[in-house]
mmCIF file of C-alpha atoms in Angstrom:
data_model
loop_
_atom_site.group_PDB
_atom_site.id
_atom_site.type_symbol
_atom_site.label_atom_id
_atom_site.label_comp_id
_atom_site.label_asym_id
_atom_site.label_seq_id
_atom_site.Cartn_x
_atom_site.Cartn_y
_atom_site.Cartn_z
ATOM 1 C CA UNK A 1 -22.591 7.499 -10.404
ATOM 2 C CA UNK A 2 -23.670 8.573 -6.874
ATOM 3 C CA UNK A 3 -20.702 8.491 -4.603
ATOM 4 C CA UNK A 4 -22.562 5.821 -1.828
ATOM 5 C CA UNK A 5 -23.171 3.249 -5.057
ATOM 6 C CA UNK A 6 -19.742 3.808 -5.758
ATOM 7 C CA UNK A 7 -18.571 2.625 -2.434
ATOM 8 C CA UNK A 8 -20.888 -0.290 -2.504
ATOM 9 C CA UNK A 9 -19.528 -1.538 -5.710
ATOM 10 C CA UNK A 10 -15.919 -1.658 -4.411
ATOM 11 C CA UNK A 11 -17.127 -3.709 -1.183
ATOM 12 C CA UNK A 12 -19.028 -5.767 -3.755
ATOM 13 C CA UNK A 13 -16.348 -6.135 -6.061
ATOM 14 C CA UNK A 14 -13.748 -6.885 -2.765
ATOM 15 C CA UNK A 15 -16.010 -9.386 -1.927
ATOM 16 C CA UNK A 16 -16.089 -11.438 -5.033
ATOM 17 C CA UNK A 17 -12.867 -11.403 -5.983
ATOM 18 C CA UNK A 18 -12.103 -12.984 -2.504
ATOM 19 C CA UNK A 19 -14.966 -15.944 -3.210
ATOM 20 C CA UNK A 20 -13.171 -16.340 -6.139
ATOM 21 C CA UNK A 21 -9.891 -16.782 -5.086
ATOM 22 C CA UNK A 22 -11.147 -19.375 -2.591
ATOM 23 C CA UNK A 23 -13.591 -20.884 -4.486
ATOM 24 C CA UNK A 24 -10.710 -22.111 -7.115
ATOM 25 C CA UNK A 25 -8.141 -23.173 -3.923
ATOM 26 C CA UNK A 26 -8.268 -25.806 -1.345
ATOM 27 C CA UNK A 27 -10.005 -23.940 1.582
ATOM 28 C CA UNK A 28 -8.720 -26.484 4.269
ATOM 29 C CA UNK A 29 -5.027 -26.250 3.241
ATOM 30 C CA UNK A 30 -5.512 -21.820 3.176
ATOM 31 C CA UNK A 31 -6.832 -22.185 6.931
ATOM 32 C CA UNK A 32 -4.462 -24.833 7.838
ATOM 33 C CA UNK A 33 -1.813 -22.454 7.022
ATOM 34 C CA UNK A 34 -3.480 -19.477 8.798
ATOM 35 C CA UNK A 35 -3.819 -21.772 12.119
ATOM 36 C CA UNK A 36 0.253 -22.231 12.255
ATOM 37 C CA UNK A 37 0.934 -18.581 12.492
ATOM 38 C CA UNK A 38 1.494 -17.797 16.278
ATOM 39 C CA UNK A 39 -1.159 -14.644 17.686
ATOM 40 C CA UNK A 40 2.515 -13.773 19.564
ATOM 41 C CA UNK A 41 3.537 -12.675 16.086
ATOM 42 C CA UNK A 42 1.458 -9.443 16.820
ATOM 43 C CA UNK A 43 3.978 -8.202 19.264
ATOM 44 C CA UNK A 44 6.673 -7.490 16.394
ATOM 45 C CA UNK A 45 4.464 -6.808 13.815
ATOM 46 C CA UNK A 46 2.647 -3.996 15.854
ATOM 47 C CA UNK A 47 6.096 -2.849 16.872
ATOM 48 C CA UNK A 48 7.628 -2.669 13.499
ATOM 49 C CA UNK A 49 4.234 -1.406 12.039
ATOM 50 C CA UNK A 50 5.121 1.609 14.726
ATOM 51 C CA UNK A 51 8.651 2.265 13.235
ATOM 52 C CA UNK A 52 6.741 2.477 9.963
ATOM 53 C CA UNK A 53 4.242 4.954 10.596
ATOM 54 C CA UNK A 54 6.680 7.161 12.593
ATOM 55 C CA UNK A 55 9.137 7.056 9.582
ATOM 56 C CA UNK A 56 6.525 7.735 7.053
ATOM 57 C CA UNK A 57 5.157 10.684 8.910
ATOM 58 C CA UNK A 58 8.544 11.895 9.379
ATOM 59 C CA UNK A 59 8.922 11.255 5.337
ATOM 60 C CA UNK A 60 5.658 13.680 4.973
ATOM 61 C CA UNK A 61 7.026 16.226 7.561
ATOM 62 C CA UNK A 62 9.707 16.470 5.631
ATOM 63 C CA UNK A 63 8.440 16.736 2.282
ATOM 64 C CA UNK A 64 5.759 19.521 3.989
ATOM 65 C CA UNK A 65 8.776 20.986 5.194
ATOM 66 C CA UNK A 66 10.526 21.142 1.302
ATOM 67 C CA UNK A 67 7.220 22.896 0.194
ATOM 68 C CA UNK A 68 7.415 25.333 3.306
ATOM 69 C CA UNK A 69 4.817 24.336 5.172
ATOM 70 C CA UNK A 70 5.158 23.290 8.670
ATOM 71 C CA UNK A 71 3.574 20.366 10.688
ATOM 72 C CA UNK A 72 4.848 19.292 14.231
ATOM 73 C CA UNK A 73 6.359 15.638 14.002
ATOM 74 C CA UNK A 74 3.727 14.324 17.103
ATOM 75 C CA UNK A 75 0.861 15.298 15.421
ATOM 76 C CA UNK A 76 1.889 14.294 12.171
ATOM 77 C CA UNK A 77 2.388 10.744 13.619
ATOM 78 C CA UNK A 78 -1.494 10.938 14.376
ATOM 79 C CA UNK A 79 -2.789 12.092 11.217
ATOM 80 C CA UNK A 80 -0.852 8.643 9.702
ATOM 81 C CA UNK A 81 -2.504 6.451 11.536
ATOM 82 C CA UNK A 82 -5.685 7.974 11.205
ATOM 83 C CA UNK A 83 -4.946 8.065 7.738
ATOM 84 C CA UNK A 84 -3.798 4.436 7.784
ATOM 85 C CA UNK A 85 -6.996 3.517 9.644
ATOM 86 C CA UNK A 86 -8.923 5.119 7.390
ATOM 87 C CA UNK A 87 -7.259 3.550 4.307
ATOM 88 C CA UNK A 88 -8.217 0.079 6.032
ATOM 89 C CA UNK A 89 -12.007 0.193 6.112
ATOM 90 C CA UNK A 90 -12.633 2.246 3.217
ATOM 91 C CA UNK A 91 -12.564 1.343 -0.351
ATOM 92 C CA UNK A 92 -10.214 2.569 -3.042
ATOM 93 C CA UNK A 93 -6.911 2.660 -0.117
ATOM 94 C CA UNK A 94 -7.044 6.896 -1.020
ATOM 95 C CA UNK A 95 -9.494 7.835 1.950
ATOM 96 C CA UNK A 96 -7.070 8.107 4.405
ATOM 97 C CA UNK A 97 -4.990 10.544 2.859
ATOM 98 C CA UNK A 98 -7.491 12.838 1.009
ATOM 99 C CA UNK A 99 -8.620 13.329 4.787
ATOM 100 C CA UNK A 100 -4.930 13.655 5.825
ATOM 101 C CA UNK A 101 -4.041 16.354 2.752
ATOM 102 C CA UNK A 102 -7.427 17.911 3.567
ATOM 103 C CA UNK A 103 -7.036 18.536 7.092
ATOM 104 C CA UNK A 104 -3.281 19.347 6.565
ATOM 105 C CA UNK A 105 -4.470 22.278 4.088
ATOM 106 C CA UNK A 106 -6.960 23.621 7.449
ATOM 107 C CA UNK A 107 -3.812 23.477 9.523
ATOM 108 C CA UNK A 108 -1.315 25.253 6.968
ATOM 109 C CA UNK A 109 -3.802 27.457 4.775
ATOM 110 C CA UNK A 110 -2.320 25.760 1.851
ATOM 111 C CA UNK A 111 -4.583 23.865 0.336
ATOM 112 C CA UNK A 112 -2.700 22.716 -3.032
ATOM 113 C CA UNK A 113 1.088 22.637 -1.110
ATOM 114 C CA UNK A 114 -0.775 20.189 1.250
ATOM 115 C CA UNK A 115 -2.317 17.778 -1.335
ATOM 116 C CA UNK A 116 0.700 17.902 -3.062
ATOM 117 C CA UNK A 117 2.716 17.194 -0.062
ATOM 118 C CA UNK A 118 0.529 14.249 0.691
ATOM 119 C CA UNK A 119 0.837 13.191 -3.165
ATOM 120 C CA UNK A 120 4.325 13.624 -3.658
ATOM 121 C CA UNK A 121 5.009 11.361 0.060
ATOM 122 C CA UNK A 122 2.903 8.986 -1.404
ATOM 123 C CA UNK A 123 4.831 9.028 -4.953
ATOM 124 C CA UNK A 124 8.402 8.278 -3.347
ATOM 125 C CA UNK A 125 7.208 5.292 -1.573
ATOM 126 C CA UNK A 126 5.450 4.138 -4.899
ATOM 127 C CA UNK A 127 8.351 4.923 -7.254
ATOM 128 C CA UNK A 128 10.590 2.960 -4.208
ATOM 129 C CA UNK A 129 8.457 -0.405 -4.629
ATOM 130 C CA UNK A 130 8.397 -0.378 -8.288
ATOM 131 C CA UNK A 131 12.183 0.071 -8.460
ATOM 132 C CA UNK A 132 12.419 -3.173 -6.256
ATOM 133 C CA UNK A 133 9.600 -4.848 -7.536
ATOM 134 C CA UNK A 134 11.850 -4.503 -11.067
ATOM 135 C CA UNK A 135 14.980 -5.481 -9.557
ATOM 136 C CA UNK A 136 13.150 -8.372 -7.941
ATOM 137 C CA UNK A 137 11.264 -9.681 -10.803
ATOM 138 C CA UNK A 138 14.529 -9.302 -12.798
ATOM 139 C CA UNK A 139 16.473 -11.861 -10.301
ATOM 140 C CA UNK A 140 13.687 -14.258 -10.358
ATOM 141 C CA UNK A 141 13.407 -14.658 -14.002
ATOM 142 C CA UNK A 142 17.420 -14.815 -14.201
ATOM 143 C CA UNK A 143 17.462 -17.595 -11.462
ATOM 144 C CA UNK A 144 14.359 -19.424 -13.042
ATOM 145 C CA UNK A 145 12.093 -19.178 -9.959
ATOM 146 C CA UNK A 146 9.840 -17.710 -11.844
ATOM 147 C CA UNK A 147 8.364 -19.118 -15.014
ATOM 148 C CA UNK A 148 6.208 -16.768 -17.185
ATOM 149 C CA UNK A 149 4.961 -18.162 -20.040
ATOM 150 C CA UNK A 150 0.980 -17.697 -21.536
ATOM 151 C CA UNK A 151 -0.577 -20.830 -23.071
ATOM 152 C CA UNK A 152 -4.146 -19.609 -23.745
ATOM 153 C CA UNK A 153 -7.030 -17.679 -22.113
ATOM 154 C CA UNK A 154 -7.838 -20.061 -18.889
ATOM 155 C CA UNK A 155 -3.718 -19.833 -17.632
ATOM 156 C CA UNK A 156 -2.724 -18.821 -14.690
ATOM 157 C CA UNK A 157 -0.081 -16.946 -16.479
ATOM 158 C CA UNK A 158 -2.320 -15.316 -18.632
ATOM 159 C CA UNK A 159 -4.268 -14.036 -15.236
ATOM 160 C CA UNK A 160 -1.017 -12.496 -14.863
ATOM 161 C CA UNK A 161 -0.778 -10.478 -17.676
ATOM 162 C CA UNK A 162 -4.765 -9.220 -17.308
ATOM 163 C CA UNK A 163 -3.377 -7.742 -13.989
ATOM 164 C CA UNK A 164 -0.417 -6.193 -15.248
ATOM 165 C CA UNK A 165 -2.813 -4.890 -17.926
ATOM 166 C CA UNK A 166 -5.579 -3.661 -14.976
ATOM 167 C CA UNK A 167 -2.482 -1.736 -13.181
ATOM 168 C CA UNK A 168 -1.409 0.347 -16.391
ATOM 169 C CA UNK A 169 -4.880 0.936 -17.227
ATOM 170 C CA UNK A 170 -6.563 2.207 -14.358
ATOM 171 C CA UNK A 171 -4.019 5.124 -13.613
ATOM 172 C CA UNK A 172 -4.696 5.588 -17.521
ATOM 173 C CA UNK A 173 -8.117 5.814 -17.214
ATOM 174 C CA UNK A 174 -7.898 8.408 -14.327
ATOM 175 C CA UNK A 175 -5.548 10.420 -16.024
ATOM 176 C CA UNK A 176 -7.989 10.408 -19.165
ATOM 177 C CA UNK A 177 -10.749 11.138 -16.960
ATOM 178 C CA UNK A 178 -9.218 13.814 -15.277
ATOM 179 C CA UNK A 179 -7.622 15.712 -18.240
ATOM 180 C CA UNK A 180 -8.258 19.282 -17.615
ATOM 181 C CA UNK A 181 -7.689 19.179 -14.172
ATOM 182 C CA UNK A 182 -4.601 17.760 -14.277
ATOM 183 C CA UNK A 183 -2.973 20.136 -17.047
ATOM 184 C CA UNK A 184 -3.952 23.063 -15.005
ATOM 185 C CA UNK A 185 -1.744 21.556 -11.741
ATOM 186 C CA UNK A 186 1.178 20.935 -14.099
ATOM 187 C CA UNK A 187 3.648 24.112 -13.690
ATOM 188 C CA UNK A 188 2.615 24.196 -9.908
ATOM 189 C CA UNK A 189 3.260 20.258 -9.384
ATOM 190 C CA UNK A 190 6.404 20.170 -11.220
ATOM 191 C CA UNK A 191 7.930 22.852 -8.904
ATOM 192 C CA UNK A 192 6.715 21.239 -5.780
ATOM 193 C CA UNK A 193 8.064 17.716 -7.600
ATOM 194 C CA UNK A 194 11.780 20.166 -7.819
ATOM 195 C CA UNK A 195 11.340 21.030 -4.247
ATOM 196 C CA UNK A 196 10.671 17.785 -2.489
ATOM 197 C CA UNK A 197 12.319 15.438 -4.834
ATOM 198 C CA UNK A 198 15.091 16.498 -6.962
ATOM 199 C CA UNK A 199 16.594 19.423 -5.303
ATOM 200 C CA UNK A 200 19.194 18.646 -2.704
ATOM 201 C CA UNK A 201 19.257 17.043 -0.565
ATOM 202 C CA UNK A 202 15.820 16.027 -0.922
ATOM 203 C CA UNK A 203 16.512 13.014 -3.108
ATOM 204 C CA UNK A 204 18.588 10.871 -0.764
ATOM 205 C CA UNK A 205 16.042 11.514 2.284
ATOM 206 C CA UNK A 206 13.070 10.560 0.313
ATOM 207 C CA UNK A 207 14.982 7.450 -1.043
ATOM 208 C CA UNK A 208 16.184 6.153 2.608
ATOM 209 C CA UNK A 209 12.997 7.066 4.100
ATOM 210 C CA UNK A 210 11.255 4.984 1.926
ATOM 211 C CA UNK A 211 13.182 2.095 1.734
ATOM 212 C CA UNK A 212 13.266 1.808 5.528
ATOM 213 C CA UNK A 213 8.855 2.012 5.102
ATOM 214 C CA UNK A 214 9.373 -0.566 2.336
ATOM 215 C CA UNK A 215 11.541 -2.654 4.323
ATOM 216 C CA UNK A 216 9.098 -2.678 7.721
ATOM 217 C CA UNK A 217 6.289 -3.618 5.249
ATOM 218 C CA UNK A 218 8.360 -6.689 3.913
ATOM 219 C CA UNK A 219 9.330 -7.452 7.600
ATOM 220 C CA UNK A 220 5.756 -7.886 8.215
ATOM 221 C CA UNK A 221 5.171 -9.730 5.810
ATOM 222 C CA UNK A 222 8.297 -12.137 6.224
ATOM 223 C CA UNK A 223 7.262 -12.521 10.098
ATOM 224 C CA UNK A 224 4.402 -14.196 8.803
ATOM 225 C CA UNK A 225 6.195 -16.761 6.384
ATOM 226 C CA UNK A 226 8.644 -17.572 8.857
ATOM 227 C CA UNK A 227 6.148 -17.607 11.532
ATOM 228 C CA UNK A 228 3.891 -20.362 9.251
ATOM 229 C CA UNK A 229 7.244 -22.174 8.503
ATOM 230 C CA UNK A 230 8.018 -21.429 4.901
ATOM 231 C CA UNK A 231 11.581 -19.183 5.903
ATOM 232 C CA UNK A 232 14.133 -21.395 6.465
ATOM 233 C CA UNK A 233 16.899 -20.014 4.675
ATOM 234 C CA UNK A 234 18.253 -17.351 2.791
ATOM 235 C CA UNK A 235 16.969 -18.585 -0.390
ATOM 236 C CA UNK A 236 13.525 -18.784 1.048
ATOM 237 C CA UNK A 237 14.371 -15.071 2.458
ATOM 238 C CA UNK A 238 14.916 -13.919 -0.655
ATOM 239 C CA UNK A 239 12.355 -15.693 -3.064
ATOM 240 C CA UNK A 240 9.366 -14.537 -0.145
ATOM 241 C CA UNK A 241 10.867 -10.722 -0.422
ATOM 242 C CA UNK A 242 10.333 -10.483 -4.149
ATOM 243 C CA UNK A 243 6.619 -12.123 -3.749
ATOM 244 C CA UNK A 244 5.763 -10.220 -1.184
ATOM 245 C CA UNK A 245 6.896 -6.743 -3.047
ATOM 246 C CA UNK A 246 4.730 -8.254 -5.610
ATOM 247 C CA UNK A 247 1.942 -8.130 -3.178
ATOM 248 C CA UNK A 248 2.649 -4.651 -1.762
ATOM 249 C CA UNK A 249 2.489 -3.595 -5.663
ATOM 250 C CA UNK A 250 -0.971 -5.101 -5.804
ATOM 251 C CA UNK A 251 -2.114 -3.340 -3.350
ATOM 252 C CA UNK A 252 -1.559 -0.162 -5.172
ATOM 253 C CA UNK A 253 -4.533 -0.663 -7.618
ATOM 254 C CA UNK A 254 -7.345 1.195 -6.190
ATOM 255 C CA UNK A 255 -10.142 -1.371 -6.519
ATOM 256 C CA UNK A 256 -10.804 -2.672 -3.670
ATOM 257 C CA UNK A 257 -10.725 -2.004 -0.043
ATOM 258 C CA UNK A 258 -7.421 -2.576 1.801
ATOM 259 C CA UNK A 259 -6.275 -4.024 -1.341
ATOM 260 C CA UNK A 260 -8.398 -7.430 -0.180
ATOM 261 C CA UNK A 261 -9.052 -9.483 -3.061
ATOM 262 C CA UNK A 262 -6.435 -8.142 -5.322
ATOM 263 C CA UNK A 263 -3.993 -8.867 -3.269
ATOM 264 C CA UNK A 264 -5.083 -12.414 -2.455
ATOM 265 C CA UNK A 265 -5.815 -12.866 -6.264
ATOM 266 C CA UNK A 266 -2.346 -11.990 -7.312
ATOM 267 C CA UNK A 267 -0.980 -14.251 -4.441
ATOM 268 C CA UNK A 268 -3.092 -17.144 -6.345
ATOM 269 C CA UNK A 269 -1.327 -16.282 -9.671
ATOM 270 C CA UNK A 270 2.332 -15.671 -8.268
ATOM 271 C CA UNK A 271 2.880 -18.715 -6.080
ATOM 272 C CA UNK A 272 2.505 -21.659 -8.721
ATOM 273 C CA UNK A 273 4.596 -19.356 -10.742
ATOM 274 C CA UNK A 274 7.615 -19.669 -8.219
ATOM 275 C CA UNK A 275 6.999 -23.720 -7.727
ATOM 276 C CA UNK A 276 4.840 -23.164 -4.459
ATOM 277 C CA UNK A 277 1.508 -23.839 -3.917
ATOM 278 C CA UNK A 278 -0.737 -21.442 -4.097
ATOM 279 C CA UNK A 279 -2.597 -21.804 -1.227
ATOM 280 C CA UNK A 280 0.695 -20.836 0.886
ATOM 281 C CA UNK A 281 0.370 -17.404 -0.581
ATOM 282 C CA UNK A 282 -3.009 -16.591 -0.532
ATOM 283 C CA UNK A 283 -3.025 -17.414 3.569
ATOM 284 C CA UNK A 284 -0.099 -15.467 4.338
ATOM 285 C CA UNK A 285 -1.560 -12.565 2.060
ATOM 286 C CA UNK A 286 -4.803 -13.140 4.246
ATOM 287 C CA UNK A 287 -2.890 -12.692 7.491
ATOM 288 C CA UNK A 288 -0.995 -9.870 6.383
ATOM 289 C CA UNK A 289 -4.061 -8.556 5.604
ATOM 290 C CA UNK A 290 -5.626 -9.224 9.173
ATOM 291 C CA UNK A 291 -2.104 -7.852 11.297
ATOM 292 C CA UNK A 292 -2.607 -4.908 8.829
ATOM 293 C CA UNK A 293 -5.494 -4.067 10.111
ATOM 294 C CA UNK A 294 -5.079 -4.777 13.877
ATOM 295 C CA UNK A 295 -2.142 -2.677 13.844
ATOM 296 C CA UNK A 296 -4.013 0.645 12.452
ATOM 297 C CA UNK A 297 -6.391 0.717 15.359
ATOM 298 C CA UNK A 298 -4.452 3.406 17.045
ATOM 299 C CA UNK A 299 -5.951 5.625 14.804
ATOM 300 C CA UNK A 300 -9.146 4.623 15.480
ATOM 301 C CA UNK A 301 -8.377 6.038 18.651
ATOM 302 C CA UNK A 302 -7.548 9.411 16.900
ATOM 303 C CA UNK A 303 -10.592 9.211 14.878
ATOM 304 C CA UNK A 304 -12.249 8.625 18.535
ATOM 305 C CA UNK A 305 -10.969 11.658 19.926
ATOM 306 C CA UNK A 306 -12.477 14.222 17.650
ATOM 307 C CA UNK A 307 -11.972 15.905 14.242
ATOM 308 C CA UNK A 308 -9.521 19.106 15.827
ATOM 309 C CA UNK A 309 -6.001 18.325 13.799
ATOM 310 C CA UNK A 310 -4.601 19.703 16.985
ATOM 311 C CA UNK A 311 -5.589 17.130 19.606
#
């Protein structure tokens, strides 16, 4: 499949999945919602959004660092956001940082240390969410605020279970797909995977980093519930964490751009789940989406400024 059809079927298949989602919800109650959340809350978002992309191109400096390649902490700063920008208004969420690993490798001369550096910073955030997206989902279902159960095809629940299906598959899939090329990485990932993972004290560093990303993300996110009204407490705190690490996790399947429509479907699903209405989550999800976005422009100014990694 030609690469430009390919791209047009993701935008095609963002776009229906987010007529969907509000085609089966109250459209009035989703902007009602959307029209409490103060435009002030872009001053701490943008802020926090900042301590995120400085500590997660710190958390790739490093990990260059661990595979002995070097990359000055300013200009790594840059190449995230134009990364970030990039994985906003592009499908699949990848873009960013196949340009970021690509123009890495011009900078270093290392072409695989670079994509793998890029990878692996990628893969400690990931493995960080799903640890907490466990640990969250395994406190809801303990404290009953969150009911999973599957009565037949047309469910909710059962929705719920086609996406957890759709997020084991597709990595499958590309891993099937990608078969040869993959076992011929193997010895040369796993050593880079010793390097900037396991070996001390690598570890640690990638774990804190991470969490501190993770945690901005949530903040975000959590700025917008309280900001709508739905925070009130530490129960609310808590129960808007989990969902909202549910979300993030969402976002990771590489079907849409930005992780629109996904995101807002799973928000559709989750919500009645936890006793709320559903409509609460898909508007904060959309909002999210929308501060997201505003807060990556900086590296549209990068991306402005001309291709030299240097500049």
């Amino acid at each position: 499949m030609p690469d430009r059809l390919r791209l047009m079927l993701r935008w095609v298949v963002t776009l229906a999945l987010i007529v969907a989602v509000f085609w089966h919800l109250d459209q009035a109650r989703i902007w009602a919602v959307l029209r409490t959340i103060s435009p002030m809350i872009l001053l701490p978002v943008f802020l926090l959004t900042v301590v995120q992309v400085v500590v997660s191109a710190w958390r790739w400096r490093f990990t260059l660092s661990r595979l002995r390649l070097s990359l000055p902490l300013g200009q790594a700063v840059r190449e995230y956001y134009l990364a970030t920008f990039l994985n906003q208004i592009l499908p699949g969420g990848v873009a960013g940082d196949i340009n970021r690993a690509w123009r890495s490798s011009l900078e270093t001369g290392q072409r695989l240390a670079a994509v793998h550096g890029v990878a692996i910073e990628r893969l400690s955030g990931q493995v960080t969410l799903a640890v907490v997206v466990v640990v969250a989902l395994a406190g809801l279902l303990v404290s009953g605020s969150l009911q999973v159960t599957v009565t037949g095809p047309d469910s909710p629940n059962a929705l719920l279970w086609i996406g957890a299906g759709l997020v084991i598959l597709v990595p499958a899939v590309w891993l099937f797909r990608s078969g040869g090329k993959v076992a011929a990485y193997v010895r040369r990932l796993t050593e880079h995977l010793r390097l900037a993972l396991w070996q001390w004290p690598a570890l640690p560093v990638q774990v804190l980093s991470s969490c501190l990303v993770l945690a901005s993300y949530l903040a975000v996110f959590l700025l917008l519930a309280a900001s709508a009204g739905f925070v009130t407490g530490a129960v609310d705190l808590l129960l808007w964490a989990a969902l909202g690490s549910f979300l993030l996790l969402s976002m990771v399947v590489p079907l849409t751009v930005a992780g629109w429509g996904v995101r807002e479907g799973a928000a559709a699903v989750l919500w009645p789940m936890a006793g709320l209405p559903a409509e609460q989550g898909v508007a904060i999800s959309v909002g999210y989406g929308v501060v997201v976005l505003i807060s990556s422009l900086p590296g549209l100014v990068v991306l402005a400024r001309g291709t030299d990694i240097n500049r």
